[in-house]
PDB file of C-alpha atoms in Angstrom:
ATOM      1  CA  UNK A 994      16.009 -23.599 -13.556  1.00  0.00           C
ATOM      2  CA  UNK A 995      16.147 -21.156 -16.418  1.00  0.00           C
ATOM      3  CA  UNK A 996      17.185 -21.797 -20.113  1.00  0.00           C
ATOM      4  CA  UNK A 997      20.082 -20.095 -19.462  1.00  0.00           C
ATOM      5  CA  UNK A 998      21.403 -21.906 -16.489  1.00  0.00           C
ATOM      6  CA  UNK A 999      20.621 -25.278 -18.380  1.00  0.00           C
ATOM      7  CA  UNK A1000      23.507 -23.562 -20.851  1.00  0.00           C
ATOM      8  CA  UNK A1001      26.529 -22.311 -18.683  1.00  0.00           C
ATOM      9  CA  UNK A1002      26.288 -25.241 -16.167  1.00  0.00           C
ATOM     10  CA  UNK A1003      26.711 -27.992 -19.340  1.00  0.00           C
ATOM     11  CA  UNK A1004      29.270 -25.815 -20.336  1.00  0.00           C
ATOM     12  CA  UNK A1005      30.846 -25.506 -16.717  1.00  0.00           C
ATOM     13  CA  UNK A1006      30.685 -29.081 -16.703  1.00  0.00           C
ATOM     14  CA  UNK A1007      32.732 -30.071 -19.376  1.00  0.00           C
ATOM     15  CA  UNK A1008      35.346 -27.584 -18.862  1.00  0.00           C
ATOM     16  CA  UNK A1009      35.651 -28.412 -14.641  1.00  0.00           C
ATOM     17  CA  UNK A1010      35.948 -32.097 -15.472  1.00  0.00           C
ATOM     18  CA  UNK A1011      38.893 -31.756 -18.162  1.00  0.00           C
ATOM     19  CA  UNK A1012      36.597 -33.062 -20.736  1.00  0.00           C
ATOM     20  CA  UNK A1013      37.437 -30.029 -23.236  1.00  0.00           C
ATOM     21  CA  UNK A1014      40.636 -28.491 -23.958  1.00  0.00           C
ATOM     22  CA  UNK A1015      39.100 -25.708 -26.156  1.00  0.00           C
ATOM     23  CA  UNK A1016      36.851 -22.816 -25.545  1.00  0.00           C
ATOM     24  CA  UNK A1017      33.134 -23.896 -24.872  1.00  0.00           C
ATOM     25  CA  UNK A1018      30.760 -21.771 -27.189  1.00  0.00           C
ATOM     26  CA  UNK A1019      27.349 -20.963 -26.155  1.00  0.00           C
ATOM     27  CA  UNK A1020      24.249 -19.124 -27.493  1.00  0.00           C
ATOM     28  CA  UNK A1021      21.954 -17.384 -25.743  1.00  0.00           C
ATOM     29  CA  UNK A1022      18.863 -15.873 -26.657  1.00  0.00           C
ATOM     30  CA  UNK A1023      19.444 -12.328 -25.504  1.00  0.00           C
ATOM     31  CA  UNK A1024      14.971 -13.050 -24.431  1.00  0.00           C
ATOM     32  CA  UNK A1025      16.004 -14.976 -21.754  1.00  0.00           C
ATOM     33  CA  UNK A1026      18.431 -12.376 -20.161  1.00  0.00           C
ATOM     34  CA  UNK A1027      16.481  -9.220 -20.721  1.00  0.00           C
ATOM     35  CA  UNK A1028      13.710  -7.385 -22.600  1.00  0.00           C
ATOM     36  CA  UNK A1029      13.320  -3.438 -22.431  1.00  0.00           C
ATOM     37  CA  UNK A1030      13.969  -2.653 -19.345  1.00  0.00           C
ATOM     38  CA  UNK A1031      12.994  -6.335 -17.469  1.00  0.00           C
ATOM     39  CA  UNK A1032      15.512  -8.326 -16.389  1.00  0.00           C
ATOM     40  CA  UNK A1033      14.363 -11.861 -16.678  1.00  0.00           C
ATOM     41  CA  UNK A1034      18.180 -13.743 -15.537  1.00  0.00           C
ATOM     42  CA  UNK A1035      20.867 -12.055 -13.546  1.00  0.00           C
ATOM     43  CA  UNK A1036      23.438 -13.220 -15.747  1.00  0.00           C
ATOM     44  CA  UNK A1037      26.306 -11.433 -14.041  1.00  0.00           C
ATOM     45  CA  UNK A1038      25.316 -12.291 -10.907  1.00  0.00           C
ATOM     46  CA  UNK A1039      25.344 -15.846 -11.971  1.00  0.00           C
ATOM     47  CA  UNK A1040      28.722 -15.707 -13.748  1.00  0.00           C
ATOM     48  CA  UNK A1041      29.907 -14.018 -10.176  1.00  0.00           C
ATOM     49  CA  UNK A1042      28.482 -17.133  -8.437  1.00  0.00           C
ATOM     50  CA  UNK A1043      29.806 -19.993 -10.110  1.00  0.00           C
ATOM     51  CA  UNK A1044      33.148 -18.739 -10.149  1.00  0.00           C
ATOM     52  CA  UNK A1045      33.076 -16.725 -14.025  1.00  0.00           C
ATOM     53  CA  UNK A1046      35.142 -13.553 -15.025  1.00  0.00           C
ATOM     54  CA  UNK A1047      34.539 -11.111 -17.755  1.00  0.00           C
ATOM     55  CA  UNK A1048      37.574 -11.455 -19.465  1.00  0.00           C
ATOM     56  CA  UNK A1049      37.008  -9.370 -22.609  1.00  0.00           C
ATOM     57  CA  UNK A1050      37.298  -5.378 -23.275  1.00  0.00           C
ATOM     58  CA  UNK A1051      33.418  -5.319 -23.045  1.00  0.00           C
ATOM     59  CA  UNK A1052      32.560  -5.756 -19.390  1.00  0.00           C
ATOM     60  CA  UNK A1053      29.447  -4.157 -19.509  1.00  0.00           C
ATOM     61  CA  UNK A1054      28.432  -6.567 -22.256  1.00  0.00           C
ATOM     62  CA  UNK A1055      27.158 -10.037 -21.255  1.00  0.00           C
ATOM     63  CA  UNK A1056      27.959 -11.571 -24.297  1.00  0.00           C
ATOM     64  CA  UNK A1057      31.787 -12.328 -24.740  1.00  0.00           C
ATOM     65  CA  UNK A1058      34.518 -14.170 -23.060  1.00  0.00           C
ATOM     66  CA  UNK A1059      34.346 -15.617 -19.605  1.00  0.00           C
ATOM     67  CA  UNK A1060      37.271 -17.316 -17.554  1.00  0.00           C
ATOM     68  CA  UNK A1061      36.842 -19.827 -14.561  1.00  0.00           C
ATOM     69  CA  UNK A1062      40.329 -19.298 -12.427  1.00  0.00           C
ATOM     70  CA  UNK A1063      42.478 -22.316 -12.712  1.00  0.00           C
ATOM     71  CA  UNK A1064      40.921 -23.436 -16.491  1.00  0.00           C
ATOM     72  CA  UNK A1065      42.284 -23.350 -19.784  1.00  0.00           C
ATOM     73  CA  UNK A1066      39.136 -23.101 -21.524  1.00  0.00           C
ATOM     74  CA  UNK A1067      36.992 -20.049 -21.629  1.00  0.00           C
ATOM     75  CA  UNK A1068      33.393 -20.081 -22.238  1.00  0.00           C
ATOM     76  CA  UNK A1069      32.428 -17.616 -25.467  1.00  0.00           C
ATOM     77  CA  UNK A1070      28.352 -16.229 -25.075  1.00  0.00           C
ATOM     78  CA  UNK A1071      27.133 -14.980 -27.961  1.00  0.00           C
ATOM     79  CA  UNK A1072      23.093 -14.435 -29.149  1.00  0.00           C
ATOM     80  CA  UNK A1073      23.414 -15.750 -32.084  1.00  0.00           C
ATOM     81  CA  UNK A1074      20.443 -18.309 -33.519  1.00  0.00           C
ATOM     82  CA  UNK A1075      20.885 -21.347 -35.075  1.00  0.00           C
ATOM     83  CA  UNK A1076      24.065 -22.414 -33.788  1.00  0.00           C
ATOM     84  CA  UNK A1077      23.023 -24.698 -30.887  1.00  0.00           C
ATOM     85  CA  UNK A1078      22.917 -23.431 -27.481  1.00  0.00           C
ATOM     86  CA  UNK A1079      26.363 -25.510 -26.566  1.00  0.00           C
ATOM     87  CA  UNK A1080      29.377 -26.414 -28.447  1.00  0.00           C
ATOM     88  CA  UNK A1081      31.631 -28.294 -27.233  1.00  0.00           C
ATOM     89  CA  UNK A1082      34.914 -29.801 -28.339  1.00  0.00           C
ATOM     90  CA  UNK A1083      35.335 -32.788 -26.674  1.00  0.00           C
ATOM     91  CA  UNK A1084      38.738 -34.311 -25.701  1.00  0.00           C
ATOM     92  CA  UNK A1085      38.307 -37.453 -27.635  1.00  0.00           C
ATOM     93  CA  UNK A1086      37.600 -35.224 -31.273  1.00  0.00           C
ATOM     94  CA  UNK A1087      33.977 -35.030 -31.271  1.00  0.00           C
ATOM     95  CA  UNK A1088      31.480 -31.941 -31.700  1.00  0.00           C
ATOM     96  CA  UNK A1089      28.657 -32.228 -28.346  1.00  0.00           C
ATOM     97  CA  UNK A1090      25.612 -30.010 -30.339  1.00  0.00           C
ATOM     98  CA  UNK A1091      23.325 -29.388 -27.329  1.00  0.00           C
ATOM     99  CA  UNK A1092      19.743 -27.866 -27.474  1.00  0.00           C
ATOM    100  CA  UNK A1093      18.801 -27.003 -23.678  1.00  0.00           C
ATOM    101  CA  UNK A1094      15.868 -26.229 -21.854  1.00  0.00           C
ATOM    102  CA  UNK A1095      14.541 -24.444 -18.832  1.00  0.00           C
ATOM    103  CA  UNK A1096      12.234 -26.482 -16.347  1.00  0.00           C
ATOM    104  CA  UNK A1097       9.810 -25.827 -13.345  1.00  0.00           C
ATOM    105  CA  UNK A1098       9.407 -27.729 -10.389  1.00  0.00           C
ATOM    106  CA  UNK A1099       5.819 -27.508 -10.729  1.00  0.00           C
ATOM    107  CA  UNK A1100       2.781 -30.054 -11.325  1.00  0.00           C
ATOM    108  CA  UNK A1101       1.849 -28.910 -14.429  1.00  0.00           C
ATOM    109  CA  UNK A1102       4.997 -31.432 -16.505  1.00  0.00           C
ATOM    110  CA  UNK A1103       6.526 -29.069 -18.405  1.00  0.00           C
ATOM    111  CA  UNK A1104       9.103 -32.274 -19.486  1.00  0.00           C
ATOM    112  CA  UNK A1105       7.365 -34.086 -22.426  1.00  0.00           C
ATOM    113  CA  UNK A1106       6.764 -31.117 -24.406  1.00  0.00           C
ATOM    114  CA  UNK A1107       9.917 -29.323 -23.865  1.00  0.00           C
ATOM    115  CA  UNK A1108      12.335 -32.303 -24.575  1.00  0.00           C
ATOM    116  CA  UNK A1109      10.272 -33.200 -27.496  1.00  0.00           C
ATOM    117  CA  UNK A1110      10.950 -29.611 -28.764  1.00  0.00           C
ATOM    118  CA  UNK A1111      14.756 -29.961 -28.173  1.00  0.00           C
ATOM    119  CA  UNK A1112      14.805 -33.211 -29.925  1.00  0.00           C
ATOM    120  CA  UNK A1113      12.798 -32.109 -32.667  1.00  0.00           C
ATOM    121  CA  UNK A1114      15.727 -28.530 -32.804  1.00  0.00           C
ATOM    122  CA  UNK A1115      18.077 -31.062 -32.893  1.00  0.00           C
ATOM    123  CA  UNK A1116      16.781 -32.341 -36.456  1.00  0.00           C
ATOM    124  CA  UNK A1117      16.067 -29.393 -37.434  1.00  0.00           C
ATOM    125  CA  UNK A1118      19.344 -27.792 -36.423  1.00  0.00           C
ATOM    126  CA  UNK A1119      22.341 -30.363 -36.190  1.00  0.00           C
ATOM    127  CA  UNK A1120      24.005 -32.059 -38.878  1.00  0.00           C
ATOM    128  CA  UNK A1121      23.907 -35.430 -37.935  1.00  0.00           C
ATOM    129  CA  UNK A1122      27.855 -36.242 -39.391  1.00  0.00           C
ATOM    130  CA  UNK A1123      30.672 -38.235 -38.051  1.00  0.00           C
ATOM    131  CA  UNK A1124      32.052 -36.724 -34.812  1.00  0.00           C
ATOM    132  CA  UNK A1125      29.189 -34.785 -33.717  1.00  0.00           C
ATOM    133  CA  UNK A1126      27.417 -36.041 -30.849  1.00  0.00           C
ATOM    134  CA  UNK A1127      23.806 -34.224 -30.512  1.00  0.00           C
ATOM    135  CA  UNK A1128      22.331 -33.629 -26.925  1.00  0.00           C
ATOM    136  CA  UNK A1129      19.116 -32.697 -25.394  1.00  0.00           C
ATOM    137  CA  UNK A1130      19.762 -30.390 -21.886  1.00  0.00           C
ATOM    138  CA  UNK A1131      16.910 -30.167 -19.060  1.00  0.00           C
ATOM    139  CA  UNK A1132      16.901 -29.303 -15.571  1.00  0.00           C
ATOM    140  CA  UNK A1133      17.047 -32.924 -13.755  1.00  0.00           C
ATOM    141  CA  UNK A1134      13.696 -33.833 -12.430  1.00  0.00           C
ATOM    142  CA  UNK A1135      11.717 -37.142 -11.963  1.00  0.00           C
ATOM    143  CA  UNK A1136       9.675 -37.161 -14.923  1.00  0.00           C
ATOM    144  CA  UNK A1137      13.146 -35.808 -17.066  1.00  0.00           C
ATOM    145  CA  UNK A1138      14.375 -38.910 -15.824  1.00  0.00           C
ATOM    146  CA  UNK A1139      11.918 -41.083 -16.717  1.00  0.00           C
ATOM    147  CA  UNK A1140      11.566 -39.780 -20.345  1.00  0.00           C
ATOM    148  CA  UNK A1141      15.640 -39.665 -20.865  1.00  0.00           C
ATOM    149  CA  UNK A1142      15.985 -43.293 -19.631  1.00  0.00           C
ATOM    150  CA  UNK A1143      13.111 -44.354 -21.711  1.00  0.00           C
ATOM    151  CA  UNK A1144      13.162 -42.442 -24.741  1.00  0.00           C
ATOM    152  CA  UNK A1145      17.251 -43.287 -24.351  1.00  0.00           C
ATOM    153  CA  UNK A1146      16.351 -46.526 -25.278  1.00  0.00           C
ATOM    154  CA  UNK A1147      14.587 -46.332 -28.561  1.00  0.00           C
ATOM    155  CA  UNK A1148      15.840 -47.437 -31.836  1.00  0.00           C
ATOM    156  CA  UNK A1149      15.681 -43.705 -33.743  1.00  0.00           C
ATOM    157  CA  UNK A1150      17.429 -42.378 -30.931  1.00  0.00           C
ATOM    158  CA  UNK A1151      19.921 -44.473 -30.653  1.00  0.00           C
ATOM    159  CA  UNK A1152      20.577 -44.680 -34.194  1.00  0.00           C
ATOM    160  CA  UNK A1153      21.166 -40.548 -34.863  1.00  0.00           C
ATOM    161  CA  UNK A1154      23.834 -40.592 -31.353  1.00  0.00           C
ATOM    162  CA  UNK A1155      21.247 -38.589 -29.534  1.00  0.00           C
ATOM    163  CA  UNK A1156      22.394 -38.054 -25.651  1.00  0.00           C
ATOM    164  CA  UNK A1157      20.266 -36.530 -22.546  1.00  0.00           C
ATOM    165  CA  UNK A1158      22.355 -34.551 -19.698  1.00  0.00           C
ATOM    166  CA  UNK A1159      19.747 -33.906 -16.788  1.00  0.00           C
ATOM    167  CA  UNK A1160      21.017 -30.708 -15.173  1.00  0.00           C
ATOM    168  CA  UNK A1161      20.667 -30.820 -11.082  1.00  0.00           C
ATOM    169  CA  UNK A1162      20.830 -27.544  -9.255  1.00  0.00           C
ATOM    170  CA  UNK A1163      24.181 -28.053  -7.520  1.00  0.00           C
ATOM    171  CA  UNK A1164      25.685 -28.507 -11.595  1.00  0.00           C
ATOM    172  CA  UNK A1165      26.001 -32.526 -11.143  1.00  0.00           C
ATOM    173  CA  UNK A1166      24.565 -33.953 -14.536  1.00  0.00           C
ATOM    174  CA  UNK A1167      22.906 -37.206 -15.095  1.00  0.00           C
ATOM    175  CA  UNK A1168      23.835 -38.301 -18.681  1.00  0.00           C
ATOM    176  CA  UNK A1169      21.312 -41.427 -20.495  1.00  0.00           C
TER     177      UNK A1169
END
């Protein structure tokens, strides 16, 4: 599951389960959708599959405003760095500040270093205040698991509020 995927399915989430009244903002690394002339995510093909509709004057742009028929809430894609790659405004007043990752389903474990790097973003990037709620996104897998539910557990994370949503392919997300 790419990066990208990670992104709009969190956001798709939140918005198809009433958890967010308000547009969803997300950043994407414009990378991860295309260099030069290689296309490295369909993005409007995706949009087109789970139900998403241009809904700006830009439609040949895939950064802008998207609509899911029958939802208040529009997701907003932008490129722009050091935002987070997810903001949402949750229905109980708090800020979710997600960092997300792709994943592989491949031996090599891609999980350790990847949700380390998210977690470390998240320091980095997120200012750790009343209300905000910071998250590290991955593609669900049994080692992503294994590390949420542990690392879940540990004092540091615990104390700065820090969440895990394990992304599955069908958009069900495991939350630790």
């Amino acid at each position: 599951m790419t990066e990208v995927e990670v992104i709009l399915r969190l956001a798709l989430y939140y918005i198809k389960n009433g958890l967010t009244t308000e547009n969803v903002t997300v950043s994407i690394d414009g990378a991860h959708v295309k260099t030069g002339n290689m296309t490295h995510f369909d993005i409007f093909g995706f949009m087109d599959i789970v139900g998403l509709r241009k809904v700006d004057a830009e439609p040949e742009r895939w950064q802008g405003e998207y609509s899911l028929d029958g939802y208040e809430s529009h997701i907003i894609v932008s490129s722009t760095s050091g935002i987070g790659d997810v903001n949402i405004h949750y229905v109980d007043g708090s800020i979710i500040y997600a960092e997300c990752k792709k994943g592989k389903n491949d031996k090599r474990g891609q999980e350790y270093p990847l949700m380390r790097e998210a977690i470390g973003q998240l320091m980095t990037g997120c200012d750790f205040v009343d209300g905000v709620v910071p998250m590290v996104a991955v593609p669900y897998t049994d080692k992503s698991n294994e590390l949420a539910s542990r690392w879940s557990e540990l004092t540091q994370i615990k104390n700065l509020g820090i969440r895990f949503a394990l992304i599955k392919d069908a958009g069900e997300i495991v939350f630790y």
